Coordinates of C-alpha atoms in Angstrom, one line a residue:
X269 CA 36.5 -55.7 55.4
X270 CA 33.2 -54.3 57.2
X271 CA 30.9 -51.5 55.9
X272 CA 31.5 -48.3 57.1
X273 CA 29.0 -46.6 59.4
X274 CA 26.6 -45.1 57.6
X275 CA 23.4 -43.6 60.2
X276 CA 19.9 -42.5 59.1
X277 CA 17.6 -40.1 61.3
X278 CA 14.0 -39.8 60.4
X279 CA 12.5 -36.8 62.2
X280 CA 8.6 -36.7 62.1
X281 CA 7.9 -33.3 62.6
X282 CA 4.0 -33.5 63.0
X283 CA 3.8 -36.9 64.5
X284 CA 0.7 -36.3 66.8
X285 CA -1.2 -33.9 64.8
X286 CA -0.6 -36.3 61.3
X287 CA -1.6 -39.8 63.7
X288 CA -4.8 -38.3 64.4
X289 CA -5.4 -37.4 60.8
X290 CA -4.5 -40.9 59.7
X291 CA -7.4 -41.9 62.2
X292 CA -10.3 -39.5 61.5
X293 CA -13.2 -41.5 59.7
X294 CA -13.5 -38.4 57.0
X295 CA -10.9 -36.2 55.5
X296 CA -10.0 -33.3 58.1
X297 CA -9.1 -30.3 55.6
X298 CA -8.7 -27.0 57.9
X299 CA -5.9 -26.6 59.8
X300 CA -4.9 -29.3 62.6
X301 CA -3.5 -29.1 66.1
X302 CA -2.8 -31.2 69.1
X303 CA -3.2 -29.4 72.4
X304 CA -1.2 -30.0 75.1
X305 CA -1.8 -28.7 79.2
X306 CA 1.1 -27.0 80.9
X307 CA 0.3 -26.2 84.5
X308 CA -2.9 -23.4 83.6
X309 CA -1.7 -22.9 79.8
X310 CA -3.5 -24.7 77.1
X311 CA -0.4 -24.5 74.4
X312 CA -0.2 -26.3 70.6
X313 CA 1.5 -29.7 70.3
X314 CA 1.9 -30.8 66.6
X315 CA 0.2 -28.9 64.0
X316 CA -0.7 -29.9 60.3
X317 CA 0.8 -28.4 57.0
X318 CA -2.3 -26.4 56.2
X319 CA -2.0 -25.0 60.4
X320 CA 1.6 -24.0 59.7
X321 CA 0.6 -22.2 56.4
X322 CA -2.1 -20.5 58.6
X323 CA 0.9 -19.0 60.8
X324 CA 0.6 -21.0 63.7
X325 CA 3.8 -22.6 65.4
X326 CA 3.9 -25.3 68.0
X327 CA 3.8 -23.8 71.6
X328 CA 2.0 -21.0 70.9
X329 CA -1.0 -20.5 72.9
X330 CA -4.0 -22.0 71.8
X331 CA -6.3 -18.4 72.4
X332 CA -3.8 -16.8 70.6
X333 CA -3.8 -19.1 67.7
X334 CA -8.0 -19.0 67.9
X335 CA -7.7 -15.8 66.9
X336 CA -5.0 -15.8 64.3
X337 CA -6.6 -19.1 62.4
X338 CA -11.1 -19.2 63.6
X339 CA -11.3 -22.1 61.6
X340 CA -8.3 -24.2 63.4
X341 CA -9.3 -27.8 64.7
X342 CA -7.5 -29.4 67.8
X343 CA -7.7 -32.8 69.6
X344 CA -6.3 -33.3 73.2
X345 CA -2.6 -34.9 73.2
X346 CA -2.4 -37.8 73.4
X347 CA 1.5 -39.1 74.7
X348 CA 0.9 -42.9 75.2
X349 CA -0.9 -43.4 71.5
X350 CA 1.7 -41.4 69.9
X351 CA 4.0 -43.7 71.5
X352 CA 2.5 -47.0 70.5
X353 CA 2.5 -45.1 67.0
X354 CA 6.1 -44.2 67.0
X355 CA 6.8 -48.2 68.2
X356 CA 4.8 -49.1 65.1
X357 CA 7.0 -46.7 63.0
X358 CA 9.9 -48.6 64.2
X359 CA 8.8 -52.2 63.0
X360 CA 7.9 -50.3 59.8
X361 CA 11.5 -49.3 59.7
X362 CA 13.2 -52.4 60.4
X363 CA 12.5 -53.2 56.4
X364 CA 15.8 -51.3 56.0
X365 CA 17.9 -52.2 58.8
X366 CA 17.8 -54.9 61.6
X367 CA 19.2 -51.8 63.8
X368 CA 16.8 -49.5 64.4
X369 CA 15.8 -47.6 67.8
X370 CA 13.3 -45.0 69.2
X371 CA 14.2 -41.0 70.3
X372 CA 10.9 -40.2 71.9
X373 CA 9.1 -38.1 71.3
X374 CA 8.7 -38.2 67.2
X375 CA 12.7 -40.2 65.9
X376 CA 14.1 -43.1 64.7
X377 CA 17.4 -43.8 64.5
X378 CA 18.6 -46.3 61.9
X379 CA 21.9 -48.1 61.3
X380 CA 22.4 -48.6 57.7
X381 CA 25.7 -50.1 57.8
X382 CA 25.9 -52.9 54.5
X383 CA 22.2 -51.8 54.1
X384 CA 22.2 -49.6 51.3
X385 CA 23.1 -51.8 48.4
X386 CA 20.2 -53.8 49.0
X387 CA 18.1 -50.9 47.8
X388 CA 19.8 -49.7 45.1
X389 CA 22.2 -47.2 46.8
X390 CA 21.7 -44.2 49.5
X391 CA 19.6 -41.8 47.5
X392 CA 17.6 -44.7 46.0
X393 CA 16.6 -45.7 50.0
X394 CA 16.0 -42.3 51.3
X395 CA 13.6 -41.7 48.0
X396 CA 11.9 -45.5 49.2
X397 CA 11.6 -43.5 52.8
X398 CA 9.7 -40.6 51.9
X399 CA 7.6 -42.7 49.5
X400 CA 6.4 -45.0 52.4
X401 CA 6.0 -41.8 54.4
X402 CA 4.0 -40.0 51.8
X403 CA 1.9 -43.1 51.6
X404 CA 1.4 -43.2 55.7
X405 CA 0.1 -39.4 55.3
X406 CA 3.6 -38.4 57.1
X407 CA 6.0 -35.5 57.0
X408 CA 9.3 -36.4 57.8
X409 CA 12.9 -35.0 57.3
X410 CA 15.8 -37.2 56.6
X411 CA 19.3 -37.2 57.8
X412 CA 21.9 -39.6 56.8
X413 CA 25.6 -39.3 57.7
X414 CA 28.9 -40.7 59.6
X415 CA 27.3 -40.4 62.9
X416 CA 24.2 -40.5 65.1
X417 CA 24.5 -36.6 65.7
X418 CA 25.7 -35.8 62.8
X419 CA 22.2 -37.3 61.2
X420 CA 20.6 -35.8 64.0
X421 CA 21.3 -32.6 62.8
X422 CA 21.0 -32.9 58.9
X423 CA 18.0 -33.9 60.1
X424 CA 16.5 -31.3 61.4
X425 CA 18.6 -28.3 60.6
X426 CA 20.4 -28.8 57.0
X427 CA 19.9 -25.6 54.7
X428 CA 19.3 -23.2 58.2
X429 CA 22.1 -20.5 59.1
X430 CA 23.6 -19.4 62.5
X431 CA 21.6 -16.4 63.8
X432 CA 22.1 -14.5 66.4
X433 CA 21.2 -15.2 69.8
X434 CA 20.7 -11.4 71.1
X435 CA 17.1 -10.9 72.8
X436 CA 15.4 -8.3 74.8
X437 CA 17.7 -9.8 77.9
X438 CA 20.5 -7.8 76.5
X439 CA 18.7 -4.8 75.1
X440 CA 20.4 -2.3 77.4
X441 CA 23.8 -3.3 75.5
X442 CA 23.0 -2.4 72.1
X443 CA 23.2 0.9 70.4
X444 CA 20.3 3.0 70.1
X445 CA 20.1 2.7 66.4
X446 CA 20.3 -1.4 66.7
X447 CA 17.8 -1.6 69.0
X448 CA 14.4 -1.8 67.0
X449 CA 15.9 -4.9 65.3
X450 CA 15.2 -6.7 68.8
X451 CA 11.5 -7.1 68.1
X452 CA 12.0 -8.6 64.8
X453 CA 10.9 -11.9 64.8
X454 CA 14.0 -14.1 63.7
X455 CA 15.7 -12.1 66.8
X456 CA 15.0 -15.1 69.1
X457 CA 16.2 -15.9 72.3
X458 CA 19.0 -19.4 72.0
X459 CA 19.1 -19.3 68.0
X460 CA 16.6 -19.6 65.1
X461 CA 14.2 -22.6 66.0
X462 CA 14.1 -25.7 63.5
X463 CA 12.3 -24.6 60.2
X464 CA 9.7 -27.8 59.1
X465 CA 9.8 -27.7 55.6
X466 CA 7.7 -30.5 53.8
X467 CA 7.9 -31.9 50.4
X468 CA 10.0 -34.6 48.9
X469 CA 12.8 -31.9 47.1
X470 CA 13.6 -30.8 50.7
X471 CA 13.4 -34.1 53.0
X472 CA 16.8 -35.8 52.5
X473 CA 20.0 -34.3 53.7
X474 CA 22.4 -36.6 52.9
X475 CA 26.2 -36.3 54.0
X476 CA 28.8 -37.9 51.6
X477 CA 31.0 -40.8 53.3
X478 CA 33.8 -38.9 55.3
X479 CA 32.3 -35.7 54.8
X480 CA 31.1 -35.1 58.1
X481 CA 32.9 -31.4 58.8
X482 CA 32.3 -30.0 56.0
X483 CA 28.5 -31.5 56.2
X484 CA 27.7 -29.9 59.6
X485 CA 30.3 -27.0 60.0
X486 CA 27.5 -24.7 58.4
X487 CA 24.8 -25.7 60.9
X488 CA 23.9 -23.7 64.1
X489 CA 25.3 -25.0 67.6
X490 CA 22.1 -25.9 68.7
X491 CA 22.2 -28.8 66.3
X492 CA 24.7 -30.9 68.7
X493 CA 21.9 -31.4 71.0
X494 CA 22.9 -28.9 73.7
X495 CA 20.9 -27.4 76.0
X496 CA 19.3 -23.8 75.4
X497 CA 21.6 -22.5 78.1
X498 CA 24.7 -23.8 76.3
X499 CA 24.0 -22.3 73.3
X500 CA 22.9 -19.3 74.5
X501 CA 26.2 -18.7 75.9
X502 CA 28.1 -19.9 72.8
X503 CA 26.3 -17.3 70.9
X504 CA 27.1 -14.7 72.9
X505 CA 30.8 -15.1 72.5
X506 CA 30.3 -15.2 68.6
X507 CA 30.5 -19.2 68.8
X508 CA 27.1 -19.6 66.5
X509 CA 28.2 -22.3 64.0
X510 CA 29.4 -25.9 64.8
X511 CA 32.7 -25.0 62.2
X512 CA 33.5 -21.9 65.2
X513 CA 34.2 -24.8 67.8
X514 CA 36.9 -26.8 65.8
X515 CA 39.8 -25.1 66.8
X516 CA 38.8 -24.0 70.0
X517 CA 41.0 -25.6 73.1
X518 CA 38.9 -28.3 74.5
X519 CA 39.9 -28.3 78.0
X520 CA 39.1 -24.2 77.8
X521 CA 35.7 -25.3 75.9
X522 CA 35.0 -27.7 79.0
X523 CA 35.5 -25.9 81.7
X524 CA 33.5 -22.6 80.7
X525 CA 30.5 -23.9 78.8
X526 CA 30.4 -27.5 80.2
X527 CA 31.8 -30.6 78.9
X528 CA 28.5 -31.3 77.7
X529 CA 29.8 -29.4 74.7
X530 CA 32.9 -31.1 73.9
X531 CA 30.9 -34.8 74.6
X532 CA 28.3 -33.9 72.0
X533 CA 31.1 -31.9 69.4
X534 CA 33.0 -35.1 69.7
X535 CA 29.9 -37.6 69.0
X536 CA 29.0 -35.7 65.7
X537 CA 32.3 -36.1 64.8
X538 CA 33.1 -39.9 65.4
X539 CA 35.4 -38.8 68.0
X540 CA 33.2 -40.4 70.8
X541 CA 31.3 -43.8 70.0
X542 CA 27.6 -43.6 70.2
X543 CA 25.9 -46.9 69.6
X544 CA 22.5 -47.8 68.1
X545 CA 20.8 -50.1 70.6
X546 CA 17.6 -51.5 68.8
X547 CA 14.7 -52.5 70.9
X548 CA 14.7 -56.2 71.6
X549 CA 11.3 -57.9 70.5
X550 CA 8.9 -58.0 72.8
X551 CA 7.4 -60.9 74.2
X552 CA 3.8 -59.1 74.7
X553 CA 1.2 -60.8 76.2
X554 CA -2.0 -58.8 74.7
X555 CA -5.3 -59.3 73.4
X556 CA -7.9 -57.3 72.2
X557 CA -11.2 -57.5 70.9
X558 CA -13.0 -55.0 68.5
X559 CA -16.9 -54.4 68.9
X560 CA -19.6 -54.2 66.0
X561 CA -21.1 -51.2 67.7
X562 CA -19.8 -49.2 71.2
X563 CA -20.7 -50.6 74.2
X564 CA -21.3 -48.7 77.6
X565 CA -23.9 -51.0 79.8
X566 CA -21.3 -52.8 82.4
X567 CA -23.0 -56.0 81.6
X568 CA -21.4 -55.7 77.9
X569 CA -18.0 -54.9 79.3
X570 CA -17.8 -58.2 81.7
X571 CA -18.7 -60.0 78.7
X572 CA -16.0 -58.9 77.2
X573 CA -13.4 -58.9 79.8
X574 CA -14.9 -62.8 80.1
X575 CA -13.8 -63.2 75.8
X576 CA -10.1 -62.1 77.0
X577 CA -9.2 -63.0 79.9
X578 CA -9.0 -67.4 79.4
X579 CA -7.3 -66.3 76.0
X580 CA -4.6 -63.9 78.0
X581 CA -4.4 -67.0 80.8
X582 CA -3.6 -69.4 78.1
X583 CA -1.0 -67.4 76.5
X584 CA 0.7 -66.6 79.9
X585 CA 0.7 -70.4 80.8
X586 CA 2.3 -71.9 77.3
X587 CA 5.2 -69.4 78.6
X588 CA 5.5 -70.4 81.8
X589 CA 4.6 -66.8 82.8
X590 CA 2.4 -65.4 85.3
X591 CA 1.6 -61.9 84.7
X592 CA 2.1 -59.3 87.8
X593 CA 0.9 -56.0 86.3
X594 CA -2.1 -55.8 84.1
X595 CA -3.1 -53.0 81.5
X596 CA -6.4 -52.6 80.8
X597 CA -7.6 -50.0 78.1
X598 CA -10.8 -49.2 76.3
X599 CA -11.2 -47.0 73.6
X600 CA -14.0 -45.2 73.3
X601 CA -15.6 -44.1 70.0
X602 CA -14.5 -40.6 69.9
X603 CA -10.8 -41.9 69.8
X604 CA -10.2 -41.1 73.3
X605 CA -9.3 -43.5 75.9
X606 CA -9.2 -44.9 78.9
X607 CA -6.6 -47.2 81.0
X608 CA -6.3 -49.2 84.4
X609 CA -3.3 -50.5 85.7
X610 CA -3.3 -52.9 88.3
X611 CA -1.1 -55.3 89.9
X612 CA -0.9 -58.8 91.7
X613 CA 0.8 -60.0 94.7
X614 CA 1.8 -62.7 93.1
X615 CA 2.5 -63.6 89.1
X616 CA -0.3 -65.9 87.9
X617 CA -1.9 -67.1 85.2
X618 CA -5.0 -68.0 86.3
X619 CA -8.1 -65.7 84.9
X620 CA -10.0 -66.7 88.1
X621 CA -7.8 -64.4 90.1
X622 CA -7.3 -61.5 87.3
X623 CA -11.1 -61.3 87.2
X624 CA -12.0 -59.6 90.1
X625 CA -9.4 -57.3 90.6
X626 CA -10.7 -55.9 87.0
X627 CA -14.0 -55.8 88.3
X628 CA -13.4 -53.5 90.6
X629 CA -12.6 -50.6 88.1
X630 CA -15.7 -51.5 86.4
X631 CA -17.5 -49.1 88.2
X632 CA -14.9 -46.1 87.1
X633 CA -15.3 -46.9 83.4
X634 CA -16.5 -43.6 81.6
X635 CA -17.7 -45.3 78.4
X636 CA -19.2 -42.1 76.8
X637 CA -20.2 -42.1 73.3
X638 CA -19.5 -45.8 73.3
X639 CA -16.6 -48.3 73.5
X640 CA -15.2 -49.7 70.1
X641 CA -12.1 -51.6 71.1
X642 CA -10.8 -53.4 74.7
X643 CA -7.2 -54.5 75.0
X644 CA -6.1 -56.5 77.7
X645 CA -2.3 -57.0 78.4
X646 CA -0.5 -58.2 81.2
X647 CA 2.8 -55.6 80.7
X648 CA 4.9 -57.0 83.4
X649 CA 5.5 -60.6 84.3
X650 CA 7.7 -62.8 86.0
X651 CA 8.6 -66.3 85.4
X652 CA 5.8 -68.8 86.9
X653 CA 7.7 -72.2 88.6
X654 CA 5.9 -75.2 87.8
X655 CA 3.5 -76.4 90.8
X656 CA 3.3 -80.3 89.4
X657 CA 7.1 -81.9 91.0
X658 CA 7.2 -85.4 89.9
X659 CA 9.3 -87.8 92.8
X660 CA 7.5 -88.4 96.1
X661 CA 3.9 -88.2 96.3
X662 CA 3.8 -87.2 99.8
X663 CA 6.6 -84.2 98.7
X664 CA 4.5 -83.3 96.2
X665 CA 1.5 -82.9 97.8
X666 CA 3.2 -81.2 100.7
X667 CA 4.5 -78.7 98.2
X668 CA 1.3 -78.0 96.0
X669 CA -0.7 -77.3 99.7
X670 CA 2.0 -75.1 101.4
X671 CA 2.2 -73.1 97.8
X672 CA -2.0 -73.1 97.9
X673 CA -2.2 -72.4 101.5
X674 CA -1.1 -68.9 100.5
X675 CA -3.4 -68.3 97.5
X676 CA -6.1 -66.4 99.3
X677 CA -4.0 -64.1 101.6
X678 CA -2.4 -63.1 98.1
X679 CA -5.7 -62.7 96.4
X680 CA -6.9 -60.3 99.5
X681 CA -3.2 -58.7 98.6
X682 CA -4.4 -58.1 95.7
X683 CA -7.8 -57.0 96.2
X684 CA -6.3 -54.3 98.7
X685 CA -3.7 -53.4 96.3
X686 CA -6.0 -52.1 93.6
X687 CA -7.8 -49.9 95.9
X688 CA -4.8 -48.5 98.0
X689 CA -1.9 -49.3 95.5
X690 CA 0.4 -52.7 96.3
X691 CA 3.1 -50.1 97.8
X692 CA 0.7 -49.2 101.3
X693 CA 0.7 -52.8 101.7
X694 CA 3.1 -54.1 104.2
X695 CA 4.4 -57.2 106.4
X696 CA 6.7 -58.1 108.9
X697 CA 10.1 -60.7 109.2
X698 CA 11.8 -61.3 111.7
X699 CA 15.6 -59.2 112.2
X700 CA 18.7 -60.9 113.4
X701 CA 18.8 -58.4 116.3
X702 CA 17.7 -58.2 119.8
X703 CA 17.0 -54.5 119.8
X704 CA 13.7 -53.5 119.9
X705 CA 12.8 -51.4 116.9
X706 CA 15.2 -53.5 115.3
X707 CA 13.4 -56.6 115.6
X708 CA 11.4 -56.7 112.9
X709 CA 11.8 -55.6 108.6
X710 CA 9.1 -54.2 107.2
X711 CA 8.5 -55.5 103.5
X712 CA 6.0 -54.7 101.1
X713 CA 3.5 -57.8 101.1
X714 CA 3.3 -58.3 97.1
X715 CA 6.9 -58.4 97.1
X716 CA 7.8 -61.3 100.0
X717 CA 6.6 -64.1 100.7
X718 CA 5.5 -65.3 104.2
X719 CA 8.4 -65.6 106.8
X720 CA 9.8 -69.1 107.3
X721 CA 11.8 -68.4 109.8
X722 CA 10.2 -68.6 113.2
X723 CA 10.0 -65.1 115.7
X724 CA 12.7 -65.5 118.2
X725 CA 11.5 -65.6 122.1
X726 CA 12.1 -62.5 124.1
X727 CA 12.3 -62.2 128.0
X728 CA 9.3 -59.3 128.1
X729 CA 6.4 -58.8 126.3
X730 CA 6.3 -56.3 124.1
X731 CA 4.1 -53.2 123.5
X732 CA 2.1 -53.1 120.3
X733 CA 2.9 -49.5 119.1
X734 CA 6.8 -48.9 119.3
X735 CA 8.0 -45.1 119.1
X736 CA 11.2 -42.8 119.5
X737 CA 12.1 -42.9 123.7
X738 CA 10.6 -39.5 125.2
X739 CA 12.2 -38.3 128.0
X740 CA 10.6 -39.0 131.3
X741 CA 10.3 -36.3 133.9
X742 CA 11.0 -38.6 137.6
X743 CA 13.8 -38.8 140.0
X744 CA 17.2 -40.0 138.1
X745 CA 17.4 -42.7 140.3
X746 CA 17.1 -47.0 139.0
X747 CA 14.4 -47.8 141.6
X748 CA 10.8 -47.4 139.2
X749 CA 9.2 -43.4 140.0
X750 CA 5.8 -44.0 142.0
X751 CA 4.8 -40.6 140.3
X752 CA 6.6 -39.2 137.0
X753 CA 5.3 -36.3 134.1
X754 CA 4.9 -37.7 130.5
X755 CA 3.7 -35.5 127.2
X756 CA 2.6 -32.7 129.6
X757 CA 0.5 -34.9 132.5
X758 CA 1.5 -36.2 135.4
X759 CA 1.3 -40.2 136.0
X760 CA 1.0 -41.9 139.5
X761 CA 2.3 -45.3 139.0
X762 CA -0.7 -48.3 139.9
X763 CA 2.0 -51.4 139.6
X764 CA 5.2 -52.2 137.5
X765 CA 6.8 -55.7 136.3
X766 CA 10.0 -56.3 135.1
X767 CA 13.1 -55.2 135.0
X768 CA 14.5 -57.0 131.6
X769 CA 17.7 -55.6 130.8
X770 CA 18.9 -55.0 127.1
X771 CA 22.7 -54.0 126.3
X772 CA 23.4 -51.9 123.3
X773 CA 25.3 -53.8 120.0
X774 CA 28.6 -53.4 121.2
X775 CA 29.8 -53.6 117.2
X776 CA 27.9 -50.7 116.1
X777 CA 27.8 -47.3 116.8
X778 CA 23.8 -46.8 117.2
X779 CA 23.5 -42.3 118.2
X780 CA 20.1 -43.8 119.5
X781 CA 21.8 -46.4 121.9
X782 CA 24.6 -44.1 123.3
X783 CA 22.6 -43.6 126.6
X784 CA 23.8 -47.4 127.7
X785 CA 22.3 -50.3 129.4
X786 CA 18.5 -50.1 129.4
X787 CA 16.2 -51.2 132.1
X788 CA 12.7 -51.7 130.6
X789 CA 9.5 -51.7 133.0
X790 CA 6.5 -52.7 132.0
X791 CA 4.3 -49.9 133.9
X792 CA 0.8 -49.2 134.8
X793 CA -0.9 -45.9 135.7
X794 CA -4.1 -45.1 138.4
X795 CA -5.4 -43.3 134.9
X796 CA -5.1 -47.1 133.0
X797 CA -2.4 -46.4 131.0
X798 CA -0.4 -49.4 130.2
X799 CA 3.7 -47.9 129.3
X800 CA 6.8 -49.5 128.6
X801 CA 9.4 -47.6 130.4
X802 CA 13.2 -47.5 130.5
X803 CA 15.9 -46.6 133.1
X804 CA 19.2 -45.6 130.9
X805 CA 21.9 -45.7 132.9
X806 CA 24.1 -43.3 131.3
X807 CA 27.0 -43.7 128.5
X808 CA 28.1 -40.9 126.2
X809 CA 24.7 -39.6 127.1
X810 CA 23.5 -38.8 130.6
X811 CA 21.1 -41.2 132.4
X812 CA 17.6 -41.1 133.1
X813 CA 13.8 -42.1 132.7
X814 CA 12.0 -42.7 128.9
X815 CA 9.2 -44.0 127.6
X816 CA 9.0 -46.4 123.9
X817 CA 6.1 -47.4 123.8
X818 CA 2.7 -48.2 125.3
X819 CA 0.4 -51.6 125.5
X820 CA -2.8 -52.1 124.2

């Protein structure tokens, strides 16, 4: 008989604010705030216990919290380290369950399922969580119930009533004696926002094992994970508490509040499956190296790009991988930092070709105060085929020199790439068609390899810059126009070879080719204008003179 499903959230409330606590070199007292940019507004991202008992609240704006709390302390956001930090959370986590997976920005989801007894019980294991926590220097509120969104929500809204959703939108529909209650400050627009509330007697919210109604019924809507608009409009039809949905038709609830609604109502309840994918383990191909004292002279940092990169080249090559995207970050001494990405034509694991491309950014290094760490990872690779084929020599060798023949055109690749980005990059290969401008794919060079098959031979030579046909003002006539008007100037022809006659696919419908038979010319003007011209003669389009392209 299997376990039944038994689902933990852990909600870190002050995830960014309490990392950079955890990091500062001397205890950081006054209140504590993360700032975060939004288009011209500097607002607050996490804040500390002592910041929320000041009376600030993420999101307000950081002037306005200057002058409610002088003595408040901030630090820029920082989204990538809290990310690495909430990774590291989940690895600390897996010490209670194998099944354990990230809800950016600041949650973990754990599956407990025949976890529990191995820790003396439920409360016993949530008690363990908020030790560890307390230990880390982190606030966190618990959840633990039947469901992923039924934990979700104990999680972050157990103990906290339905208000009402009525704002100063709807001011104009209250009665005059009501209407002073709209600038109170619980009278919120969407529902009373998550109250944190720290300490160890309020953290866990646990739901007994088929209790999951009566565990959420009490809870606001907004604790289903809907969207603001949702449960704005729920509230204003007197739907403010998840119990006010359960007998409501679902088809009705659907089709005038979105079946967004019923999805999430069903997930909390079981109805709906919602799985726990945990993150695979990464095969990470990283190295770092820590410095006695910061470094800024660019001499120091190719020294110590020259420490990591054999190391990184050795580790790609015992797994037969060649990296194709490297990550470069240095962190300077006032915990800020700094990253390069940059990528390869081809995989490799050969330092000798990483090394310049890395030496190009040295210039753009901002080392400030002073560089403490470097890490050096090669975040996305591809499998690397073995160059050494045992059989004939002569095969062999053939192999290993067509394979090195191309080493230098992918090293320029490359070099181009990390100036200009691998994307603005391109080459040609020859189409399977004999239309002109469809003669040829264009690829991106890092990602194809040079053409084996050969160009197929054309009648004509062809211009070098191709373009959409222009109409040609001249006599509608086959014979080639001695004078004709292009882009505004008239032309007097000087000589003209050809014609070479194309036919449109017959097997596709081409809006472009609907003119008919083409007649290319390959023309000459008195000015020196070298044009390749074309006499349509007429299909579901009307005949007449155009121009394609011109010659060099």
């Amino acid at each position: 008989m299997s376990s039944p499903r038994r689902i933990l959230s852990l909600w870190f409330p002050r995830l960014g604010a309490e990392r950079c606590l955890r990091m500062a070199r001397v205890p950081v007292l006054a209140p504590f705030a993360t700032v975060v940019e939004v288009g011209n507004q500097r607002l607050l991202g996490d804040i500390s216990v002592e910041a929320s008992a000041a009376g600030l609240r993420p999101g307000q704006p950081l002037r306005d919290a200057r002058a409610i709390c002088p003595a408040l302390q901030t630090t820029p956001s920082d989204p990538e380290g809290e990310a690495a930090f909430l990774r590291l959370l989940r690895r600390w986590a897996g010490k209670f369950s194998p099944w354990v997976s990230e809800e950016p920005p600041a949650s973990l989801i754990v599956d407990l399922s025949g976890c529990a007894h191995l820790f003396g019980g439920e409360a016993a294991l949530v008690a363990q969580v908020e030790s560890d926590c307390a230990e880390l220097g982190l606030s966190v509120r618990i959840g633990l119930a039947d469901t992923v969104g039924a934990a979700w929500a104990l999680a972050r809204y157990a103990g906290q009533g339905a208000g009402s959703s009525r704002s100063g939108d709807a001011i104009d529909q209250e009665a005059r004696a009501t209407r002073s209650k709209a600038g109170r400050r619980h009278w919120t627009k969407g529902g009373a926002a998550p109250v944190v509330r720290d300490g160890v007697s309020q953290g866990a919210r646990i739901a007994a094992l088929g209790h999951t109604r009566a565990a959420i019924g009490a809870l606001p809507v907004v604790a289903l994970r809907l969207a603001p608009e949702a449960c704005e409009a729920l509230s204003r039809v007197g739907l403010r508490r998840i119990e006010d949905l359960w007998g409501m038709p679902r088809a009705a609830l659907a089709r005038r509040f979105g079946v967004d609604v019923t999805r999430r109502l069903d997930q909390a309840l079981g109805v709906v499956p919602e799985p726990v994918s945990p993150a695979r383990p990464p095969n990470v191909f990283a190295l770092r190296i820590s410095f006695p004292d910061p470094i800024g002279l660019p001499e120091d940092i190719e020294a110590g790009l020259d420490r990591l990169l054999p190391r990184l080249g050795e580790k790609l090559r015992t797994a037969g991988r060649g990296a194709r995207r490297l990550r470069w970050e240095l962190l300077r001494a006032d915990q800020t930092r700094q990253v390069f990405e940059l990528g390869l034509a081809r995989p490799s694991d050969d330092p000798a070709r990483m090394r310049p491309l890395l030496l190009q950014k040295l210039s753009a290094v901002a080392p400030g105060y002073g560089i403490d760490l470097m890490r050096l990872e090669a975040d996305q690779t591809e499998p690397l085929m073995p160059r050494a084929h045992k059989g004939h020599f002569e095969a062999a060798d053939e192999v290993s020199a067509r394979i090195g023949a191309h080493t230098a055109l992918d090293d320029l690749i490359g070099t181009l790439g990390a100036r200009v980005g691998l994307e603005a990059i391109t080459r040609w290969h020859p189409a399977e068609s004999h239309i002109p401008e469809k003669s040829a794919l264009t690829l991106a060079a890092a990602w194809s390899g040079v053409s084996e098959t050969p160009w197929p031979s054309v009648n004509g030579t062809r211009p070098l810059t191709l373009y959409v046909p222009e109409p040609v003002h001249a006599p509608d006539t086959p014979a080639v126009p001695m004078r004709f008007r292009w882009r505004g100037q008239d032309h007097e022809l000087r000589g003209a070879a050809g014609p070479e006659r194309i036919a449109p696919e017959w097997w596709l419908d081409d809006p472009n080719w609907r003119s008919g038979v083409r007649d290319y010319w390959r023309a000459e003007t008195v000015s020196g204008k070298r044009l390749w011209l074309f006499y349509a003669h007429g299909g579901l389009r009307m005949s007449g003179w155009f121009c394609q392209g011109t010659f060099a």
